[in-house]
mmCIF file of C-alpha atoms in Angstrom:
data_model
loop_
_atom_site.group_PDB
_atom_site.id
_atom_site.type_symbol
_atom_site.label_atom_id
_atom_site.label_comp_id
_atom_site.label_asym_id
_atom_site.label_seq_id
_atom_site.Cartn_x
_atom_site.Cartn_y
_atom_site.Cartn_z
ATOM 1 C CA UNK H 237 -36.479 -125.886 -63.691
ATOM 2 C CA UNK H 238 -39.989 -124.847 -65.296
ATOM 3 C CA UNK H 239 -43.131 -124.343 -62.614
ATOM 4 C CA UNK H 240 -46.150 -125.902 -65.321
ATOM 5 C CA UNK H 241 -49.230 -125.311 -62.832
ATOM 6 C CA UNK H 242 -49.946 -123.410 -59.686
ATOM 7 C CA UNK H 243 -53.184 -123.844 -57.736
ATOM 8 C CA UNK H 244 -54.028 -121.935 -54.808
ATOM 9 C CA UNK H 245 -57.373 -121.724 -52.502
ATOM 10 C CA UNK H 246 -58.481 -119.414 -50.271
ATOM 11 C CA UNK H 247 -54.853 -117.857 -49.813
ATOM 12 C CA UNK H 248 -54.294 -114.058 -49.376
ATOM 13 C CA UNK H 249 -57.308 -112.519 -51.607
ATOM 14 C CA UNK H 250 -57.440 -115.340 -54.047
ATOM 15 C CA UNK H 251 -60.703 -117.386 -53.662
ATOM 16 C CA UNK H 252 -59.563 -119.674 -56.179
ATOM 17 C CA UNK H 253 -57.049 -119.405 -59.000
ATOM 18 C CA UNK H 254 -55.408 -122.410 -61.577
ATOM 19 C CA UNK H 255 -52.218 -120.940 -63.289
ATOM 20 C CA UNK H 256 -50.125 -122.562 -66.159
ATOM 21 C CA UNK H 257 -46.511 -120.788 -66.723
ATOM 22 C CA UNK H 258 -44.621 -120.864 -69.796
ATOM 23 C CA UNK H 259 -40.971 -121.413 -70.693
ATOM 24 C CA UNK H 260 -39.102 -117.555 -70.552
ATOM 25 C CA UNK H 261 -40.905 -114.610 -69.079
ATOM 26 C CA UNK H 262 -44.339 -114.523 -67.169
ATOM 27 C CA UNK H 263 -45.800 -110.903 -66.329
ATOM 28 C CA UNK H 264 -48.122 -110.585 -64.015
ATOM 29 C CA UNK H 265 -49.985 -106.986 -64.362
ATOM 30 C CA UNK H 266 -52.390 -105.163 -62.512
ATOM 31 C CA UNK H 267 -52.823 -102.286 -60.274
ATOM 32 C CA UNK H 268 -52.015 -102.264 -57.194
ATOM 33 C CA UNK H 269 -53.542 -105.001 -54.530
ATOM 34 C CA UNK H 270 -54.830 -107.257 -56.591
ATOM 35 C CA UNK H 271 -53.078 -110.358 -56.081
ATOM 36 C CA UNK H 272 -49.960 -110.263 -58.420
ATOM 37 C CA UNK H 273 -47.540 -110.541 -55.440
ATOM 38 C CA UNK H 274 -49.339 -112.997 -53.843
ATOM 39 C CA UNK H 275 -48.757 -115.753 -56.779
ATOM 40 C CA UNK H 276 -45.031 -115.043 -55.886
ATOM 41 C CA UNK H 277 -45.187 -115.474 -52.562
ATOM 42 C CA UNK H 278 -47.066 -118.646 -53.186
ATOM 43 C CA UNK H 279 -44.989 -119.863 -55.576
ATOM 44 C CA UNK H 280 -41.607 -119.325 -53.005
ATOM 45 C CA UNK H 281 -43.330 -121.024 -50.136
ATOM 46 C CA UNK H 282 -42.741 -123.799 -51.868
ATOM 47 C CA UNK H 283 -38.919 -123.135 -51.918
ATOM 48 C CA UNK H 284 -38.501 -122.036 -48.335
ATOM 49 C CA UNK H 285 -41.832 -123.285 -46.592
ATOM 50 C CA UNK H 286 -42.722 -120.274 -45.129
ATOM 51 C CA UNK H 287 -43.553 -116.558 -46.814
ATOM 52 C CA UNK H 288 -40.931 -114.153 -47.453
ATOM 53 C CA UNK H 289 -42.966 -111.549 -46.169
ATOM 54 C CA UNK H 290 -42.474 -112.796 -43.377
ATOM 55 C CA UNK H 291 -46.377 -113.572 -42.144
ATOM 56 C CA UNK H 292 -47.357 -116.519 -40.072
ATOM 57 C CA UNK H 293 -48.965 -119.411 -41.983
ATOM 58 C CA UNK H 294 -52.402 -117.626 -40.391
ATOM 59 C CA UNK H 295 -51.778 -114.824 -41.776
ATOM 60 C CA UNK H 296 -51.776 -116.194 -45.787
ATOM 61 C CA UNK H 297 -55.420 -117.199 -45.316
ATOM 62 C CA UNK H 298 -58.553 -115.523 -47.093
ATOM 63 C CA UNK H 299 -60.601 -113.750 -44.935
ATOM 64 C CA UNK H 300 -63.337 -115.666 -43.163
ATOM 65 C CA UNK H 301 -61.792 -118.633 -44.158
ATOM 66 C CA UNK H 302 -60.222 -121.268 -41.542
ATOM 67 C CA UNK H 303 -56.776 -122.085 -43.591
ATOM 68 C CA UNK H 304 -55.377 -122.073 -47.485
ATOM 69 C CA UNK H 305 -54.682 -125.177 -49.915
ATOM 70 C CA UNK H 306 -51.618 -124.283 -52.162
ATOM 71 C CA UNK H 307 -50.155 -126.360 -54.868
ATOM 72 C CA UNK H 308 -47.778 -126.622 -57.628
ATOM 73 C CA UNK H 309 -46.608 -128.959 -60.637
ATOM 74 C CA UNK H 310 -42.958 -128.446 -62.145
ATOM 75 C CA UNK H 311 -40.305 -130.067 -64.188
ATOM 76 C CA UNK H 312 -37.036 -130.897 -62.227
ATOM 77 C CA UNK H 313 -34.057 -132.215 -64.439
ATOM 78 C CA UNK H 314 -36.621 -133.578 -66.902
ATOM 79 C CA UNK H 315 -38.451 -135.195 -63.916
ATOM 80 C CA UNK H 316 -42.374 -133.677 -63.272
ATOM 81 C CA UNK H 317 -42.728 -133.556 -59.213
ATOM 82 C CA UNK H 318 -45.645 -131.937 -57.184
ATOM 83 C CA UNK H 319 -45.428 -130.109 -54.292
ATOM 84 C CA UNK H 320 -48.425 -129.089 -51.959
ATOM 85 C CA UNK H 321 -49.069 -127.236 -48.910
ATOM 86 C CA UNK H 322 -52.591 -127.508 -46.912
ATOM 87 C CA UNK H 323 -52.843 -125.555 -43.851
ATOM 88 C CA UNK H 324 -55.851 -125.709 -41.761
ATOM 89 C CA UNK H 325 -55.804 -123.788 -38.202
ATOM 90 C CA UNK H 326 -52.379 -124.751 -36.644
ATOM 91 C CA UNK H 327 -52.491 -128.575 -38.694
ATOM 92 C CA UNK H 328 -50.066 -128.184 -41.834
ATOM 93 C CA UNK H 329 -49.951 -131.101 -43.860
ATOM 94 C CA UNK H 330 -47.194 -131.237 -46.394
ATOM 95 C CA UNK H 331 -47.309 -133.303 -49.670
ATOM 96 C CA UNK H 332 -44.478 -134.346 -52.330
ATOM 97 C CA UNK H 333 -45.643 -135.930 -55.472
ATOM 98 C CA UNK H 334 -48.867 -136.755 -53.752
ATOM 99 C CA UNK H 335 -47.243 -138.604 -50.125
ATOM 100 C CA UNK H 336 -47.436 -137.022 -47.028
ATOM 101 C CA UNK H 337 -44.003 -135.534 -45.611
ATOM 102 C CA UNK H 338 -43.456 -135.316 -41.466
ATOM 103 C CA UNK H 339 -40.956 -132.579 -41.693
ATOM 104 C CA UNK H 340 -40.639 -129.387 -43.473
ATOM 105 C CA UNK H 341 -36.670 -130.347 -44.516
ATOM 106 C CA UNK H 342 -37.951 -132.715 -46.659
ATOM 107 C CA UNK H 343 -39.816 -130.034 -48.917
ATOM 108 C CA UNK H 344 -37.415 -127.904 -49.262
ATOM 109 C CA UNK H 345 -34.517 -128.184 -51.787
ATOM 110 C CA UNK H 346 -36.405 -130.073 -54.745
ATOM 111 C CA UNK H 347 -38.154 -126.493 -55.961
ATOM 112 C CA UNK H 348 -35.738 -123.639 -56.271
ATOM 113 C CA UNK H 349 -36.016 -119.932 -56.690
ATOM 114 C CA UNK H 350 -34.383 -116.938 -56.494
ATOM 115 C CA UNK H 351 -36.097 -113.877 -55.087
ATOM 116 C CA UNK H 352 -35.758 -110.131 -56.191
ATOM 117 C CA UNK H 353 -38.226 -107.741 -54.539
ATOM 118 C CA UNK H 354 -37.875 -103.869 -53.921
ATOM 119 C CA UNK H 355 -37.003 -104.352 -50.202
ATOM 120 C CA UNK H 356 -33.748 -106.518 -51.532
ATOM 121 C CA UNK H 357 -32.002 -103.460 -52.998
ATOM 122 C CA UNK H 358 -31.232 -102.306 -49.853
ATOM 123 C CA UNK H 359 -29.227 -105.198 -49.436
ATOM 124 C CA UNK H 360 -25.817 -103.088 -49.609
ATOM 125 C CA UNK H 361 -26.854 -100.316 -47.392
ATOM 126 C CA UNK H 362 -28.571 -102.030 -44.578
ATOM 127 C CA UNK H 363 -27.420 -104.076 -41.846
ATOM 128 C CA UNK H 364 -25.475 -107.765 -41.139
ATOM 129 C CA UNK H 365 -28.934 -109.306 -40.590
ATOM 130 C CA UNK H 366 -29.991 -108.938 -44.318
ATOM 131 C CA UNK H 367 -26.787 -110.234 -45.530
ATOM 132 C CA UNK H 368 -26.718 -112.959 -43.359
ATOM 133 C CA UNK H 369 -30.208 -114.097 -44.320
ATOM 134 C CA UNK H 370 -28.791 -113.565 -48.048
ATOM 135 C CA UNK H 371 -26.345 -116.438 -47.144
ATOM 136 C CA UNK H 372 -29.339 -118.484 -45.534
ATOM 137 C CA UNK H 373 -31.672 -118.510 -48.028
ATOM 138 C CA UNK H 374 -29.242 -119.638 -51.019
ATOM 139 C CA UNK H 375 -27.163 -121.919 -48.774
ATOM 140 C CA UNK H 376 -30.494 -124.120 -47.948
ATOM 141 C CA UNK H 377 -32.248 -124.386 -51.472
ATOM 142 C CA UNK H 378 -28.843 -125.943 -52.682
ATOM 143 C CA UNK H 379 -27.657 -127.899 -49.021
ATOM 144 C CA UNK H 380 -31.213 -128.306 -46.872
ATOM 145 C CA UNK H 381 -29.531 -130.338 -44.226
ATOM 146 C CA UNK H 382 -28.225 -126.742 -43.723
ATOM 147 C CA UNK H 383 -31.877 -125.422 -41.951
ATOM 148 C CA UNK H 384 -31.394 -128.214 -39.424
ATOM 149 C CA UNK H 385 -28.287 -127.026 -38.420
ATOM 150 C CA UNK H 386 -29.175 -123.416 -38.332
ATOM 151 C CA UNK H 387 -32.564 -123.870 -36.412
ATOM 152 C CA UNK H 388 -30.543 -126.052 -33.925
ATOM 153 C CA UNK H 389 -27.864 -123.493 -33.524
ATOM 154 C CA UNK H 390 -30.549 -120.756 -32.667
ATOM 155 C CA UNK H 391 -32.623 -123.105 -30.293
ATOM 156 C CA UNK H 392 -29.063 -123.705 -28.260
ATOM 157 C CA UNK H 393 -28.167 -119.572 -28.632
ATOM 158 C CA UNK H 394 -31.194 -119.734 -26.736
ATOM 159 C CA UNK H 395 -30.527 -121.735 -24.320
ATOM 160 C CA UNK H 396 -27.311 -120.033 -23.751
ATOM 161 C CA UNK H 397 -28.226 -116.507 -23.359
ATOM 162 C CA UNK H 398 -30.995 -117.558 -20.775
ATOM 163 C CA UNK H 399 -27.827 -118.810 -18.668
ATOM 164 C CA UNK H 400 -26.241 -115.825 -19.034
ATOM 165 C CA UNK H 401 -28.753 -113.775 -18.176
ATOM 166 C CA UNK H 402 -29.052 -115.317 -15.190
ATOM 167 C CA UNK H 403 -25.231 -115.022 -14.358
ATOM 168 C CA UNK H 404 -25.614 -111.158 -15.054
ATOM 169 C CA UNK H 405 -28.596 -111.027 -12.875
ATOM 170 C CA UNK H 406 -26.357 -112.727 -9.875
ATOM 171 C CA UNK H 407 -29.015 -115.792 -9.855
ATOM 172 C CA UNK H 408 -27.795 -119.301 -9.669
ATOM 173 C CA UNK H 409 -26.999 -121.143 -12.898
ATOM 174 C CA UNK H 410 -24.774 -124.160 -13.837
ATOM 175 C CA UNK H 411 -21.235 -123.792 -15.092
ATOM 176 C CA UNK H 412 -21.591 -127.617 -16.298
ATOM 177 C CA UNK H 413 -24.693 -126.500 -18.712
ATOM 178 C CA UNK H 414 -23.184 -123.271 -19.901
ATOM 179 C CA UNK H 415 -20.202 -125.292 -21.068
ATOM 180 C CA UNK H 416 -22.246 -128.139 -22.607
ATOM 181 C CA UNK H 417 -24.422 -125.316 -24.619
ATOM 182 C CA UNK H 418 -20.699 -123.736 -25.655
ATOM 183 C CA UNK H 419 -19.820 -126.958 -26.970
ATOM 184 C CA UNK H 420 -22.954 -127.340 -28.900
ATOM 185 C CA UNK H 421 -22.878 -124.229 -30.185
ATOM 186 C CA UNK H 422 -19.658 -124.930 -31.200
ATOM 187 C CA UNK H 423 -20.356 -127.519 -33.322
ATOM 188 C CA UNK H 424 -22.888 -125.995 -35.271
ATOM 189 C CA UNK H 425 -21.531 -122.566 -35.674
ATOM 190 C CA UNK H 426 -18.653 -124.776 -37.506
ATOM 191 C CA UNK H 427 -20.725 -126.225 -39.582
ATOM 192 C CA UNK H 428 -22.354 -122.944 -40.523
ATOM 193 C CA UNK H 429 -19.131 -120.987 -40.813
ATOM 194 C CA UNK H 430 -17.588 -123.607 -43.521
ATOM 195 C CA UNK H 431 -20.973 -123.820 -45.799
ATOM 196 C CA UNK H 432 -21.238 -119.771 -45.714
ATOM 197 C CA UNK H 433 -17.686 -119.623 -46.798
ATOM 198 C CA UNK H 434 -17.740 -122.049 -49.280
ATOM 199 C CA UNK H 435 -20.818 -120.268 -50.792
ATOM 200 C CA UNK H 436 -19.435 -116.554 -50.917
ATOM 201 C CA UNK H 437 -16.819 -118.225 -52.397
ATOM 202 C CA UNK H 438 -18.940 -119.664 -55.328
ATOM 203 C CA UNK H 439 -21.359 -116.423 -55.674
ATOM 204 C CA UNK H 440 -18.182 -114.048 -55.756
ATOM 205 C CA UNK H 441 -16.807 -115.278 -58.946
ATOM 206 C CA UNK H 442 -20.530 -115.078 -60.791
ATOM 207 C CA UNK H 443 -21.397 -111.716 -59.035
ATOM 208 C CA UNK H 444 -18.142 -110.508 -60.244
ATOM 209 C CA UNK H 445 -18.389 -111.520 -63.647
ATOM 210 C CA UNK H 446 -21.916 -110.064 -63.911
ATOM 211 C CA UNK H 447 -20.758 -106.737 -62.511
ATOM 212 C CA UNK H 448 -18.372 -106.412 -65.145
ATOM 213 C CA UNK H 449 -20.597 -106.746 -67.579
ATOM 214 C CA UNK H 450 -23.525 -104.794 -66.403
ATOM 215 C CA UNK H 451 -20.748 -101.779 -65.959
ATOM 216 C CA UNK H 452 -19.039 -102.665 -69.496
ATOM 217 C CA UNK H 453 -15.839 -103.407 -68.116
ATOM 218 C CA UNK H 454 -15.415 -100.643 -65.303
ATOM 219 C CA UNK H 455 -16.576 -101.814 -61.845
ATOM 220 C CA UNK H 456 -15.279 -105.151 -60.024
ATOM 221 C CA UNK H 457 -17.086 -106.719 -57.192
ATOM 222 C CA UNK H 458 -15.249 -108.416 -54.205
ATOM 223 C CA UNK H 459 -16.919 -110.376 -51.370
ATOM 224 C CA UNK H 460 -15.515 -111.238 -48.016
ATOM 225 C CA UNK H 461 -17.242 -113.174 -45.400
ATOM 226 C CA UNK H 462 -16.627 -111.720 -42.291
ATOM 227 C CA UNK H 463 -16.886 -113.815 -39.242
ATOM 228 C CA UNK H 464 -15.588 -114.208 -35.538
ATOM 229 C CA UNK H 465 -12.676 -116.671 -36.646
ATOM 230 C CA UNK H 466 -9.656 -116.928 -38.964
ATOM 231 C CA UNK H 467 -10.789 -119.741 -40.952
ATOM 232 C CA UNK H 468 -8.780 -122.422 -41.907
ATOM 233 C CA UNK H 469 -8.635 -125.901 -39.809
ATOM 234 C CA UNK H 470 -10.052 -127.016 -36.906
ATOM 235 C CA UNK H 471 -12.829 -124.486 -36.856
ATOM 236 C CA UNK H 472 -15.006 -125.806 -33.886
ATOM 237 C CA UNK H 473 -12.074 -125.916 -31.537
ATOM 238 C CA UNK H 474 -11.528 -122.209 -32.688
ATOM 239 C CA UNK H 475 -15.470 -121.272 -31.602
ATOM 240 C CA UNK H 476 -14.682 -123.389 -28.629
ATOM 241 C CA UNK H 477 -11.578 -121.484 -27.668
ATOM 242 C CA UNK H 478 -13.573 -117.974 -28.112
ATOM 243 C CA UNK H 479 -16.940 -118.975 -26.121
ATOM 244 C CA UNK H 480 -15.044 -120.694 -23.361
ATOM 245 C CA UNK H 481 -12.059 -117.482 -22.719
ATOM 246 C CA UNK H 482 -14.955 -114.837 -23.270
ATOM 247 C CA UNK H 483 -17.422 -116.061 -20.839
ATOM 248 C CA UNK H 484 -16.404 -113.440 -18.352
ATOM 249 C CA UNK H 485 -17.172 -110.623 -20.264
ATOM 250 C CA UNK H 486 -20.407 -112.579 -21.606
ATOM 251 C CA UNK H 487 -21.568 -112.926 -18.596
ATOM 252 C CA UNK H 488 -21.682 -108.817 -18.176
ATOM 253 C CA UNK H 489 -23.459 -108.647 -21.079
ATOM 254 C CA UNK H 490 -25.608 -110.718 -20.757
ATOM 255 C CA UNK H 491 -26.049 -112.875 -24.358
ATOM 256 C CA UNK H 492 -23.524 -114.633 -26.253
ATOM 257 C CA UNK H 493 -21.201 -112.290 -28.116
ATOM 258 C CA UNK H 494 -19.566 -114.615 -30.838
ATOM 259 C CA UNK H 495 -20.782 -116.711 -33.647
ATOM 260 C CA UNK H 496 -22.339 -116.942 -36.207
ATOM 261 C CA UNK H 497 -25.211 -114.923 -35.441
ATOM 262 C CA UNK H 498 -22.653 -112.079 -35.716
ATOM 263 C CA UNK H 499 -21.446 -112.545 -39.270
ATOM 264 C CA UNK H 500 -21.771 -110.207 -42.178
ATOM 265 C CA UNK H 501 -20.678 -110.003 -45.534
ATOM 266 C CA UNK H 502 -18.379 -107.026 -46.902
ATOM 267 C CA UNK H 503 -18.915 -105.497 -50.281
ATOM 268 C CA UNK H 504 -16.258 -103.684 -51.837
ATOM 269 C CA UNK H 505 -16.419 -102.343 -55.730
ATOM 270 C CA UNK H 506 -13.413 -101.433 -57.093
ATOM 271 C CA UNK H 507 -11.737 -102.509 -53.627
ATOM 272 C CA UNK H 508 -13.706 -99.677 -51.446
ATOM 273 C CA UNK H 509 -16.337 -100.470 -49.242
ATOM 274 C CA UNK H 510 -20.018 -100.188 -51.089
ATOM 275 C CA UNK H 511 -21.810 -99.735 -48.099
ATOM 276 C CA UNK H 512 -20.291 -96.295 -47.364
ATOM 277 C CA UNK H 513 -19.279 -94.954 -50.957
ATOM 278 C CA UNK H 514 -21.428 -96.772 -53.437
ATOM 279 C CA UNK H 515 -23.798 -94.833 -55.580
ATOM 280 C CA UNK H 516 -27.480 -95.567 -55.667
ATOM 281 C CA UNK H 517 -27.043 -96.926 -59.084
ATOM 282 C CA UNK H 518 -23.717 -98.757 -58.436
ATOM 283 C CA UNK H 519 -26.074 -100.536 -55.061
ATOM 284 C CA UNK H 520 -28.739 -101.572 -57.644
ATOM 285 C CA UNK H 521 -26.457 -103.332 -60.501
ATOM 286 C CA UNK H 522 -24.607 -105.239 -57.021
ATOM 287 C CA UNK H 523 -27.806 -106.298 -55.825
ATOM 288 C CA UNK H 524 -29.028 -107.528 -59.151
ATOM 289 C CA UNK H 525 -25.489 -109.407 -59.635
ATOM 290 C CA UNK H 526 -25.676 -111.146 -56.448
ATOM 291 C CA UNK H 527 -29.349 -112.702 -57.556
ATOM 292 C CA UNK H 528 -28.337 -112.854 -60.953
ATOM 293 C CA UNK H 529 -25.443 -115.142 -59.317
ATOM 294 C CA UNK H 530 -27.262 -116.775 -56.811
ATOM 295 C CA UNK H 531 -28.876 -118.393 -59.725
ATOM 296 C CA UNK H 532 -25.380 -119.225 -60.915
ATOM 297 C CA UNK H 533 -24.665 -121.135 -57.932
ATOM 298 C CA UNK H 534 -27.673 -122.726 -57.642
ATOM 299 C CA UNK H 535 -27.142 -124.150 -61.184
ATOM 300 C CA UNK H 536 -23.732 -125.550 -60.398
ATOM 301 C CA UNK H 537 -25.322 -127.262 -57.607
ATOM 302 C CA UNK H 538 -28.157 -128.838 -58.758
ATOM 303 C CA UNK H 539 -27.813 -129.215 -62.430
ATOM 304 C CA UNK H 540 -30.195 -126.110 -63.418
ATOM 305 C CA UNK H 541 -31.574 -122.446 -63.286
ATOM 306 C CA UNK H 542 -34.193 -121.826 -60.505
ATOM 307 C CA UNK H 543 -37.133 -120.101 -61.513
ATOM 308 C CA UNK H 544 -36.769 -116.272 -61.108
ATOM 309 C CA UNK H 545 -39.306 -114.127 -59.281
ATOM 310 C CA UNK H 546 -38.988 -110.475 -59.826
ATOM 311 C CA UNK H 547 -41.283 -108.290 -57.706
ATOM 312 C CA UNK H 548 -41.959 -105.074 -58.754
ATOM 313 C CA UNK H 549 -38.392 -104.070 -59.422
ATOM 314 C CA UNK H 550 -37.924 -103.442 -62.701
ATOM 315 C CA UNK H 551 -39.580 -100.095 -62.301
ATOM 316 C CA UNK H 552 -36.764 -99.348 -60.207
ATOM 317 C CA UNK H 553 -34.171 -100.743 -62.214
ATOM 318 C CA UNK H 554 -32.406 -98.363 -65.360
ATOM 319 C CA UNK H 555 -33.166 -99.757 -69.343
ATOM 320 C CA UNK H 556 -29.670 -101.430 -68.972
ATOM 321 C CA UNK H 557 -30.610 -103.300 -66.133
ATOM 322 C CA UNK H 558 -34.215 -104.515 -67.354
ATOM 323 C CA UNK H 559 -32.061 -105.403 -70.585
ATOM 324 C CA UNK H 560 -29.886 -107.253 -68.715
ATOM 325 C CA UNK H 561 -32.646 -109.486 -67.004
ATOM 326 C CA UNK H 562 -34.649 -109.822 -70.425
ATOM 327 C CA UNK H 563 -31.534 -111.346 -72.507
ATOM 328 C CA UNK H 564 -31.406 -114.259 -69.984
ATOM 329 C CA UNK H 565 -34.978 -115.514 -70.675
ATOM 330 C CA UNK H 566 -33.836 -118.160 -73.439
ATOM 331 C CA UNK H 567 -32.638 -120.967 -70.508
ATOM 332 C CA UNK H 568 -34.368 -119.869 -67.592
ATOM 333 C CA UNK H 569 -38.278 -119.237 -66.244
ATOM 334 C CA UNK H 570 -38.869 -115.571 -65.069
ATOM 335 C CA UNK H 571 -42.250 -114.433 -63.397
ATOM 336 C CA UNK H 572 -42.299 -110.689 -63.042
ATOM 337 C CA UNK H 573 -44.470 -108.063 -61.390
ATOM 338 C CA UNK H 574 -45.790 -104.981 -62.415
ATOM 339 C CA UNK H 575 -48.376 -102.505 -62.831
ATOM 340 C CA UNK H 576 -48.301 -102.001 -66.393
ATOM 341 C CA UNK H 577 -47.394 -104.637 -69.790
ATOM 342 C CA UNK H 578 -45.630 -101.498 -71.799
ATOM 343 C CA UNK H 579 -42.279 -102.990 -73.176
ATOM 344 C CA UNK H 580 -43.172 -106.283 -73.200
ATOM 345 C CA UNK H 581 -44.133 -108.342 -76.209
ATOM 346 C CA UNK H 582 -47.587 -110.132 -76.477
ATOM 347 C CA UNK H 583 -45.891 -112.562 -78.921
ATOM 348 C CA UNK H 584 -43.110 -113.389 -76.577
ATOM 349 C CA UNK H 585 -44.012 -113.455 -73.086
ATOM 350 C CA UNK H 586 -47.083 -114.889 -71.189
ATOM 351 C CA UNK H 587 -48.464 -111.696 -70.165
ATOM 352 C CA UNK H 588 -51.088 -112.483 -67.376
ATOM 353 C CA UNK H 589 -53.628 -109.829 -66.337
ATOM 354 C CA UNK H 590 -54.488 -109.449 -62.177
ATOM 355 C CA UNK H 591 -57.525 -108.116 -60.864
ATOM 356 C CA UNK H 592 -58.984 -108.799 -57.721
ATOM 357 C CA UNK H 593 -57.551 -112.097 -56.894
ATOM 358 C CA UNK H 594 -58.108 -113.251 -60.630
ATOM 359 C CA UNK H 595 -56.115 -114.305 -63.339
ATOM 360 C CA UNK H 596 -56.161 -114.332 -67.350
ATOM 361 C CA UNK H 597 -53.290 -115.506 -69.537
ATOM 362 C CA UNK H 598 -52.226 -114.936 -72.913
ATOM 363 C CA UNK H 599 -50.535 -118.436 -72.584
ATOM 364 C CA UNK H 600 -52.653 -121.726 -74.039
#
């Protein structure tokens, strides 16, 4: 998968930029705040429809401007598609290869990408909630029917705590609709649970293999997905079976307390836990495995490499690691951040200088 032009209007500080991106790596340079993030996080809007900084659609547009117009030209499995994004106030029309799309499902999956930025190295240390978003993102550039499910599954979790809050406040509510939103949270929690194991499946055996080699042979990687069931068959009847006996003590608490809201993935190197005994360096070559892999998986899938985005992270990656990233340019498009081009070759990379929301290229 290549990206061959990126247009963007009136989005973040850009006013108006054109882009062409060659084959291998694409650095983006500049101090900071002038715009060199913001072609990445226009660029992987088009892979998840939303920005992974995790601003409204309002919040992407130039100031004193009403919306942004965002758009982008790549190669597909030898196949040129377009992709476009106008967004005008709270109207957001959507466009693939020049038609008009309803739903936001129906952009997502043809453009891939994997994402690397600094926040992502905590990925090890922090939380469930990173790890399960981890799972999320890769799960629905490869199976987008997967975001239906998921945004379902949190619009009935919804539901379902408001019942139980109003069981733990002593106010009326109906037994009939707290079983019917069991049910249907059921069903999709099933659904989730069997595509997030399949997947840590697939990205263990990549992440794995990369570990090994970043280390030279001396650290193995392991990932578990952890969830509220065994596994195995029958795993709706299993969430049914848990919702329906626990409702007693979910009613105390107030929210649901099983599913897969609740699920995490454990990390172990060399069969002990990374969370609590890897080092800071040992975090940093997981983290890179597991996007390094996610790549992997994503090219089982579909046929072909995503196009990598690496924000400002080699600066906090060793001259192993950056090594690492730079001998997999042959087959695969890299954009990178940073605030300076030492180390990188005029001759072989389309170095790209940012200031102020504009854009030169060494590329023709």
């Amino acid at each position: 998968m290549k990206i061959e032009k990126l247009k963007v209007e009136n989005f973040r500080n850009i006013e108006s930029a054109s882009l062409s991106f060659s084959d291998g790596v694409n650095l983006l340079y500049g101090q900071n705040a002038q715009g060199k993030t913001n072609i990445l996080e226009a660029v992987y809007y088009f892979a998840r429809g939303k920005s992974f900084r995790g601003s409204s659609d309002g919040e992407l547009k130039r100031f004193g401007n009403d919306g942004f117009f965002i758009e982008m030209t790549f190669d597909s499995n030898e196949r040129r598609q377009s992709l476009a994004y106008r967004v005008y106030g709270k109207d957001k029309k959507k466009y693939r290869n020049g038609a008009e799309e309803e739903r936001i499902t129906d952009m997502i999956g043809h453009f891939r990408a994997v994402l690397f930025f600094p926040e992502h190295l905590t990925l090890v240390k922090e939380g469930p909630s990173m790890r399960r978003d981890f799972m999320n993102i890769g799960i629905s550039q490869i199976k987008p029917m997967y975001l239906n499910i998921y945004s379902e599954y949190n619009k009935i979790l919804e539901n379902r705590n408001t019942i139980l809050k109003n069981a733990q406040k002593g106010l009326y509510y109906s037994e009939e609709q707290l079983d019917i939103w069991s049910n249907s949270l059921a069903k999709r929690a099933a659904y989730i649970n069997e595509k997030r194991s399949e997947y840590i499946k697939k990205i263990s055996e990549s992440a794995k293999r990369i570990l090994y080699e970043l280390s030279g042979g001396k650290e193995e990687l392991s990932l578990e997905y952890v969830s509220d069931i065994k596994g195995g068959s029958d795993i709706e009847a299993q969430y049914r079976d848990i919702l329906f006996s626990s409702r007693e003590r979910e009613i105390a608490a107030g929210c649901s307390l099983y599913g897969i809201h609740r699920d995490d993935v454990e990390i172990k190197i060399n069969g002990i836990s990374a969370r609590s005994f890897a080092s800071q360096g040992q975090q940093r070559s997981i983290v890179l495995a597991l996007k390094m892999a996610e790549g992997e998986v994503c090219r089982e899938y579909s046929g072909e490499y995503p196009v990598f985005l690496f924000d400002d992270v080699l600066s906090e990656l060793d001259e192993k690691r950056r090594a690492y990233i730079m001998e997999k340019k042959q087959d695969r498009q890299i954009l990178i951040t940073a605030c300076e081009k030492q180390g990188f070759d005029d001759s072989d990379v389309n170095v790209i200088k940012v200031e102020k929301g504009t854009y030169v290229s060494s590329y023709r």
